[in-house]
Amino acid sequence: MTSRNKRRQPVGDMFPGMADRIAGRPPKAETEPEAMTLDEAIARSVAILDRVLAAFPVVATVGLFSGGNDSVVVNHLFRRRVDAVAHVNTGTGIPETTQHVRDVVASWGLPLHELHPKHSYRDLVLGNVLATRGKSIGRPVWKGFPGPAGHSVMYRRLKDEPLQRLRGQIIGSRGRSRNVVYLGGMRWAETHRRFRNAEEVDREGALIWVSPIVHWTDAHMREYRARHRCTLPHEHAEHQMCTPDALPLNEVTAHLHMSGECLCGAFAKPGELDEIEYFYPHATKPLRELERETEAAGLPACKWGQRPPGPRSRRPAGRLCSKCDDVEGQADLLAEWRESGLITPAQFDAFTRTDEQRAA
């Protein structure tokens, strides 16, 4: 089986002469993306998608809509240019978010692919999902609640697998003669990790991941929301969609500041489950029950959101998980960027400081 990295198409080959612009490399030290107006940022977003569509035989452009603040902006911006919207119903999220996505996509008149993972979160946590290949064949792919080290397993099983399956359904066996574009809401300014890993365009075989708002700052996001969200002094329509152009509002993001479409708990903060439970007790009830099951089964990692015992190794998280924490082991790469002028020494210090150092 060919590894994912080997399948990726070098960006320079995709867009000759435009590697720096399309590669999604971190802004150079002299660049000031915050100086870009919102309209300029929108124009750049449109240009990113236009270049992809001009370079590849794309048969479908699909917006990825988690129900969160960033994904709603990218889908609102491109709602007239996508063929459909996809939402991964991980089975461990807040139901109100999935219903929000259904309502919004229906109001936009777009087809919705509501995807479900092959294996449930419960089975993953209880160790019921066995590896079918490699040296670990026949062994559980994971046991217990995940910490950061288990996030890659959860991401691959709960989110990536359904999206890869959808890609296969769309293109069949035609391979690179037919490509699918997935539009996501990754942004450099979203987290420290996003700055390091986000790319404008990332080709993975016949699947092209496009992050058209990757260059948007938090200020751009605020201005876009202010421009399109209904603020009229009246009784708002459901999801605040009072006009055809209105930007939807998910009540879950208003309460929790996250979409809540996946509660795997790998990067949960202290007290996060209690906060979710305050607003959405029906969403946390299965997790509380699963805690009791794992404890009864004698699994060491029997508490949701708590780092399991053992080594504190971590792997880069999936591209669709906006709340993931910083990734360890990247300081050498950041040092290379600093030395080559891709980031300033001050940016290097900011991205490599620990939480304790930031708080000091």
Short mmCIF file of C-alpha atoms in Angstrom, two decimals:
data_model
loop_
_atom_site.label_atom_id
_atom_site.label_comp_id
_atom_site.label_asym_id
_atom_site.label_seq_id
_atom_site.Cartn_x
_atom_site.Cartn_y
_atom_site.Cartn_z
CA MET A 1 0.00 0.00 0.00
CA THR A 2 1.39 3.36 -1.01
CA SER A 3 1.83 5.79 1.86
CA ARG A 4 -0.20 8.97 1.93
CA ASN A 5 2.89 11.18 1.69
CA LYS A 6 4.03 9.48 -1.48
CA ARG A 7 0.66 10.09 -3.11
CA ARG A 8 0.81 13.80 -2.56
CA GLN A 9 1.52 15.83 -5.66
CA PRO A 10 4.34 18.40 -5.27
CA VAL A 11 2.72 21.80 -5.33
CA GLY A 12 5.38 23.19 -7.63
CA ASP A 13 4.40 20.57 -10.21
CA MET A 14 0.74 21.50 -9.90
CA PHE A 15 1.21 25.23 -10.40
CA PRO A 16 4.52 25.99 -12.15
CA GLY A 17 5.91 29.33 -11.10
CA MET A 18 3.41 29.72 -8.27
CA ALA A 19 4.79 27.34 -5.66
CA ASP A 20 5.23 29.94 -2.94
CA ARG A 21 1.67 31.24 -3.33
CA ILE A 22 -0.09 27.90 -3.56
CA ALA A 23 2.06 25.79 -1.26
CA GLY A 24 0.48 27.29 1.80
CA ARG A 25 3.86 28.00 3.31
CA PRO A 26 3.89 30.21 6.38
CA PRO A 27 3.89 33.92 5.57
CA LYS A 28 7.40 35.29 5.21
CA ALA A 29 8.70 37.53 7.94
CA GLU A 30 8.08 40.66 5.96
CA THR A 31 4.50 39.72 5.12
CA GLU A 32 1.70 41.41 7.06
CA PRO A 33 -1.49 39.43 6.29
CA GLU A 34 -3.44 41.50 8.80
CA ALA A 35 -2.93 44.51 6.49
CA MET A 36 -5.09 42.78 3.86
CA THR A 37 -8.64 44.09 3.75
CA LEU A 38 -11.52 41.64 3.98
CA ASP A 39 -12.40 42.15 0.33
CA GLU A 40 -8.79 41.44 -0.62
CA ALA A 41 -8.84 38.32 1.53
CA ILE A 42 -12.04 37.18 -0.19
CA ALA A 43 -10.51 37.81 -3.61
CA ARG A 44 -7.50 35.69 -2.68
CA SER A 45 -9.81 32.91 -1.46
CA VAL A 46 -11.69 32.92 -4.76
CA ALA A 47 -8.40 32.91 -6.67
CA ILE A 48 -7.18 29.85 -4.76
CA LEU A 49 -10.22 27.82 -5.81
CA ASP A 50 -10.13 29.20 -9.36
CA ARG A 51 -6.51 28.05 -9.80
CA VAL A 52 -7.34 24.57 -8.59
CA LEU A 53 -10.34 24.22 -10.88
CA ALA A 54 -8.26 25.46 -13.83
CA ALA A 55 -5.43 23.02 -13.10
CA PHE A 56 -7.31 19.76 -12.50
CA PRO A 57 -10.22 17.79 -13.99
CA VAL A 58 -12.50 18.30 -10.98
CA VAL A 59 -15.80 16.43 -11.04
CA ALA A 60 -17.14 17.66 -7.70
CA THR A 61 -16.45 20.46 -5.25
CA VAL A 62 -17.68 19.62 -1.77
CA GLY A 63 -17.82 22.00 1.20
CA LEU A 64 -16.89 20.44 4.53
CA PHE A 65 -19.28 21.76 7.16
CA SER A 66 -18.69 20.83 10.79
CA GLY A 67 -21.12 23.44 12.07
CA GLY A 68 -18.32 25.51 13.61
CA ASN A 69 -17.50 29.18 13.19
CA ASP A 70 -14.82 28.77 10.53
CA SER A 71 -16.54 26.09 8.47
CA VAL A 72 -19.75 28.13 8.30
CA VAL A 73 -17.83 31.09 6.88
CA VAL A 74 -16.10 29.08 4.15
CA ASN A 75 -19.34 27.33 3.20
CA HIS A 76 -21.30 30.58 3.23
CA LEU A 77 -18.67 32.21 1.05
CA PHE A 78 -18.66 29.39 -1.52
CA ARG A 79 -22.25 28.14 -1.19
CA ARG A 80 -22.97 29.06 -4.82
CA ARG A 81 -19.86 27.32 -6.12
CA VAL A 82 -19.99 23.92 -4.42
CA ASP A 83 -21.87 20.92 -5.76
CA ALA A 84 -22.71 19.59 -2.31
CA VAL A 85 -21.85 19.85 1.37
CA ALA A 86 -20.48 17.05 3.54
CA HIS A 87 -20.89 16.69 7.28
CA VAL A 88 -19.29 13.89 9.26
CA ASN A 89 -21.70 12.71 11.92
CA THR A 90 -19.10 11.11 14.18
CA GLY A 91 -21.72 9.62 16.47
CA THR A 92 -20.11 11.25 19.47
CA GLY A 93 -21.09 14.84 18.90
CA ILE A 94 -23.81 17.22 20.01
CA PRO A 95 -26.98 16.40 18.04
CA GLU A 96 -27.97 20.07 17.79
CA THR A 97 -24.91 20.75 15.66
CA THR A 98 -25.77 18.06 13.14
CA GLN A 99 -29.36 19.32 12.99
CA HIS A 100 -28.04 22.85 12.47
CA VAL A 101 -26.02 21.66 9.48
CA ARG A 102 -29.03 19.86 8.01
CA ASP A 103 -31.22 22.95 8.35
CA VAL A 104 -28.67 25.36 6.92
CA VAL A 105 -27.72 23.23 3.93
CA ALA A 106 -31.39 22.65 3.14
CA SER A 107 -32.04 26.40 3.25
CA TRP A 108 -29.19 26.90 0.79
CA GLY A 109 -30.78 24.35 -1.55
CA LEU A 110 -27.69 22.14 -1.62
CA PRO A 111 -27.35 18.35 -1.40
CA LEU A 112 -25.99 17.15 1.95
CA HIS A 113 -23.77 14.11 2.40
CA GLU A 114 -24.20 13.18 6.05
CA LEU A 115 -21.39 10.70 6.61
CA HIS A 116 -21.02 8.12 9.36
CA PRO A 117 -17.90 6.24 10.45
CA LYS A 118 -17.62 2.53 9.86
CA HIS A 119 -16.73 1.91 13.50
CA SER A 120 -18.32 3.64 16.47
CA TYR A 121 -16.47 5.70 19.04
CA ARG A 122 -17.73 3.32 21.73
CA ASP A 123 -16.20 0.31 19.98
CA LEU A 124 -12.91 2.17 19.52
CA VAL A 125 -12.75 3.07 23.20
CA LEU A 126 -13.65 -0.46 24.35
CA GLY A 127 -11.00 -1.99 22.11
CA ASN A 128 -13.50 -3.78 19.85
CA VAL A 129 -12.00 -2.48 16.59
CA LEU A 130 -9.18 -4.76 15.44
CA ALA A 131 -6.40 -3.97 12.99
CA THR A 132 -6.76 -5.80 9.68
CA ARG A 133 -3.26 -5.25 8.32
CA GLY A 134 0.32 -4.64 9.33
CA LYS A 135 2.23 -5.95 12.33
CA SER A 136 -0.70 -5.29 14.67
CA ILE A 137 -3.20 -7.36 12.71
CA GLY A 138 -5.83 -8.84 15.01
CA ARG A 139 -5.06 -6.42 17.84
CA PRO A 140 -7.22 -3.49 18.96
CA VAL A 141 -6.35 -0.28 17.14
CA TRP A 142 -6.97 1.55 20.44
CA LYS A 143 -8.20 0.90 23.97
CA GLY A 144 -9.65 3.39 26.42
CA PHE A 145 -10.40 7.07 26.01
CA PRO A 146 -7.83 8.80 23.81
CA GLY A 147 -5.37 11.43 24.88
CA PRO A 148 -3.32 13.40 22.35
CA ALA A 149 -1.46 10.22 21.33
CA GLY A 150 -4.75 8.59 20.34
CA HIS A 151 -6.13 11.49 18.38
CA SER A 152 -4.74 10.32 15.06
CA VAL A 153 -6.56 7.00 15.49
CA MET A 154 -9.83 8.74 16.32
CA TYR A 155 -9.47 11.24 13.49
CA ARG A 156 -8.67 8.57 10.93
CA ARG A 157 -11.54 6.28 12.00
CA LEU A 158 -14.23 8.83 12.81
CA LYS A 159 -13.61 11.54 10.20
CA ASP A 160 -11.08 10.66 7.52
CA GLU A 161 -12.46 7.21 6.67
CA PRO A 162 -15.98 8.49 5.89
CA LEU A 163 -14.56 11.30 3.76
CA GLN A 164 -12.31 8.92 1.85
CA ARG A 165 -15.31 6.64 1.29
CA LEU A 166 -17.31 9.57 -0.12
CA ARG A 167 -14.43 10.41 -2.46
CA GLY A 168 -14.49 6.82 -3.72
CA GLN A 169 -18.24 6.95 -4.28
CA ILE A 170 -17.91 10.12 -6.34
CA ILE A 171 -14.98 9.21 -8.59
CA GLY A 172 -15.23 5.42 -8.67
CA SER A 173 -12.10 3.82 -10.13
CA ARG A 174 -11.19 6.66 -12.49
CA GLY A 175 -8.27 7.79 -10.34
CA ARG A 176 -6.47 10.98 -11.22
CA SER A 177 -8.53 11.59 -14.35
CA ARG A 178 -11.32 12.57 -11.96
CA ASN A 179 -10.67 14.68 -8.87
CA VAL A 180 -12.78 15.75 -5.92
CA VAL A 181 -12.17 19.06 -4.12
CA TYR A 182 -12.88 19.28 -0.40
CA LEU A 183 -13.19 22.86 0.86
CA GLY A 184 -12.20 23.21 4.52
CA GLY A 185 -11.90 26.09 6.96
CA MET A 186 -8.32 25.71 8.18
CA ARG A 187 -6.61 29.03 8.95
CA TRP A 188 -3.07 29.98 9.86
CA ALA A 189 -4.36 32.26 12.62
CA GLU A 190 -6.60 29.60 14.17
CA THR A 191 -3.99 28.00 16.45
CA HIS A 192 -0.22 27.78 16.69
CA ARG A 193 -0.42 24.31 15.17
CA ARG A 194 -2.50 25.53 12.25
CA PHE A 195 0.19 28.09 11.38
CA ARG A 196 2.70 25.28 11.04
CA ASN A 197 0.62 22.69 9.20
CA ALA A 198 -2.08 24.42 7.16
CA GLU A 199 -1.73 24.55 3.40
CA GLU A 200 -3.80 26.34 0.80
CA VAL A 201 -3.82 23.26 -1.44
CA ASP A 202 -2.89 19.71 -0.53
CA ARG A 203 -3.35 17.04 -3.19
CA GLU A 204 -3.84 13.49 -1.96
CA GLY A 205 -4.22 11.29 -5.02
CA ALA A 206 -7.60 12.06 -6.56
CA LEU A 207 -8.59 14.13 -3.53
CA ILE A 208 -7.64 17.82 -3.39
CA TRP A 209 -7.93 19.48 0.01
CA VAL A 210 -8.37 23.23 -0.40
CA SER A 211 -8.29 25.72 2.48
CA PRO A 212 -9.39 28.93 0.78
CA ILE A 213 -9.55 31.05 3.95
CA VAL A 214 -6.21 29.85 5.31
CA HIS A 215 -4.83 33.41 5.16
CA TRP A 216 -7.77 35.02 6.98
CA THR A 217 -7.03 36.58 10.34
CA ASP A 218 -9.37 36.64 13.32
CA ALA A 219 -10.15 40.24 12.38
CA HIS A 220 -11.26 39.12 8.92
CA MET A 221 -13.55 36.54 10.49
CA ARG A 222 -15.10 39.09 12.82
CA GLU A 223 -15.67 41.55 9.99
CA TYR A 224 -17.23 38.89 7.77
CA ARG A 225 -19.60 37.84 10.55
CA ALA A 226 -20.52 41.47 11.21
CA ARG A 227 -21.14 42.03 7.52
CA HIS A 228 -23.43 39.04 6.96
CA ARG A 229 -25.02 38.09 10.28
CA CYS A 230 -28.45 39.52 10.95
CA THR A 231 -28.40 42.14 13.71
CA LEU A 232 -31.77 43.73 13.04
CA PRO A 233 -33.84 44.52 16.17
CA HIS A 234 -36.50 41.87 15.56
CA GLU A 235 -37.32 38.29 16.44
CA HIS A 236 -34.73 36.35 14.48
CA ALA A 237 -35.51 33.43 12.23
CA GLU A 238 -34.13 30.02 13.14
CA HIS A 239 -30.32 29.97 13.03
CA GLN A 240 -30.53 33.75 12.52
CA MET A 241 -31.10 33.22 8.80
CA CYS A 242 -33.40 36.20 8.41
CA THR A 243 -32.37 37.10 4.85
CA PRO A 244 -31.16 34.99 1.90
CA ASP A 245 -27.62 36.29 2.42
CA ALA A 246 -27.57 35.91 6.21
CA LEU A 247 -24.70 34.04 7.86
CA PRO A 248 -26.12 31.21 9.99
CA LEU A 249 -25.47 30.99 13.72
CA ASN A 250 -25.14 27.67 15.52
CA GLU A 251 -26.35 27.94 19.12
CA VAL A 252 -23.76 25.32 20.13
CA THR A 253 -20.89 27.56 19.06
CA ALA A 254 -22.53 30.46 20.90
CA HIS A 255 -22.62 28.41 24.11
CA LEU A 256 -19.37 26.43 23.88
CA HIS A 257 -17.21 28.34 21.36
CA MET A 258 -16.76 25.12 19.37
CA SER A 259 -18.92 23.10 17.00
CA GLY A 260 -19.08 20.01 19.24
CA GLU A 261 -19.49 17.74 16.22
CA CYS A 262 -16.86 15.38 17.65
CA LEU A 263 -16.41 14.80 21.37
CA CYS A 264 -13.59 12.27 21.21
CA GLY A 265 -11.92 14.12 24.11
CA ALA A 266 -8.35 13.67 22.86
CA PHE A 267 -7.48 17.34 23.41
CA ALA A 268 -10.12 18.21 25.99
CA LYS A 269 -9.45 20.94 28.50
CA PRO A 270 -10.02 20.48 32.26
CA GLY A 271 -13.72 20.77 33.07
CA GLU A 272 -14.76 20.66 29.40
CA LEU A 273 -17.19 17.76 29.82
CA ASP A 274 -18.86 19.53 32.74
CA GLU A 275 -19.29 22.65 30.61
CA ILE A 276 -20.81 20.64 27.77
CA GLU A 277 -23.05 18.82 30.23
CA TYR A 278 -24.42 22.10 31.58
CA PHE A 279 -25.85 23.02 28.17
CA TYR A 280 -26.30 19.59 26.55
CA PRO A 281 -26.66 16.83 29.16
CA HIS A 282 -28.14 14.44 26.60
CA ALA A 283 -24.88 14.65 24.61
CA THR A 284 -22.67 13.81 27.59
CA LYS A 285 -24.87 11.03 28.97
CA PRO A 286 -23.42 8.36 26.60
CA LEU A 287 -19.90 9.49 27.53
CA ARG A 288 -20.60 9.18 31.25
CA GLU A 289 -22.00 5.70 30.64
CA LEU A 290 -18.94 4.80 28.58
CA GLU A 291 -16.71 5.92 31.44
CA ARG A 292 -18.45 3.39 33.68
CA GLU A 293 -18.07 0.67 31.04
CA THR A 294 -14.35 1.27 30.59
CA GLU A 295 -13.80 1.32 34.34
CA ALA A 296 -15.71 -1.93 34.74
CA ALA A 297 -13.61 -3.45 31.95
CA GLY A 298 -10.44 -2.52 33.83
CA LEU A 299 -9.10 -0.15 31.18
CA PRO A 300 -6.58 2.34 32.61
CA ALA A 301 -7.81 5.17 30.36
CA CYS A 302 -11.34 5.20 31.78
CA LYS A 303 -11.94 8.96 32.09
CA TRP A 304 -13.04 11.11 29.18
CA GLY A 305 -10.73 14.04 28.49
CA GLN A 306 -7.95 12.87 30.81
CA ARG A 307 -4.57 11.98 29.43
CA PRO A 308 -4.13 8.19 29.60
CA PRO A 309 -1.23 6.80 31.65
CA GLY A 310 2.00 6.10 29.80
CA PRO A 311 4.34 8.04 27.47
CA ARG A 312 3.27 11.54 26.51
CA SER A 313 3.91 11.02 22.81
CA ARG A 314 1.79 12.98 20.37
CA ARG A 315 1.15 12.89 16.66
CA PRO A 316 -0.03 15.65 14.35
CA ALA A 317 -3.80 15.87 14.45
CA GLY A 318 -6.13 15.76 11.47
CA ARG A 319 -6.69 18.77 9.26
CA LEU A 320 -10.36 19.07 10.23
CA CYS A 321 -9.99 19.33 14.00
CA SER A 322 -9.87 22.99 14.92
CA LYS A 323 -9.54 22.62 18.69
CA CYS A 324 -6.46 20.44 18.66
CA ASP A 325 -3.56 21.59 20.80
CA ASP A 326 -0.02 22.35 19.64
CA VAL A 327 2.03 19.46 18.25
CA GLU A 328 5.26 18.60 20.00
CA GLY A 329 8.47 17.83 18.15
CA GLN A 330 8.18 20.70 15.68
CA ALA A 331 10.79 23.06 17.14
CA ASP A 332 13.46 21.97 14.65
CA LEU A 333 11.17 22.70 11.72
CA LEU A 334 10.28 26.09 13.18
CA ALA A 335 13.99 26.82 13.62
CA GLU A 336 14.51 26.13 9.92
CA TRP A 337 11.72 28.55 9.07
CA ARG A 338 13.29 31.16 11.37
CA GLU A 339 16.72 30.76 9.79
CA SER A 340 15.33 30.95 6.26
CA GLY A 341 13.27 34.06 7.04
CA LEU A 342 9.85 32.42 6.80
CA ILE A 343 9.11 33.57 10.33
CA THR A 344 10.71 36.17 12.57
CA PRO A 345 12.63 35.32 15.76
CA ALA A 346 9.72 36.81 17.71
CA GLN A 347 7.27 34.49 15.94
CA PHE A 348 9.53 31.52 16.67
CA ASP A 349 9.56 32.43 20.38
CA ALA A 350 5.77 32.82 20.40
CA PHE A 351 5.17 29.45 18.76
CA THR A 352 7.61 27.51 20.95
CA ARG A 353 6.69 28.95 24.34
CA THR A 354 4.93 26.60 26.69
CA ASP A 355 1.54 27.43 28.19
CA GLU A 356 3.26 28.22 31.49
CA GLN A 357 5.68 30.60 29.77
CA ARG A 358 2.80 32.33 27.96
CA ALA A 359 0.97 32.81 31.25
CA ALA A 360 4.04 34.21 33.05
#
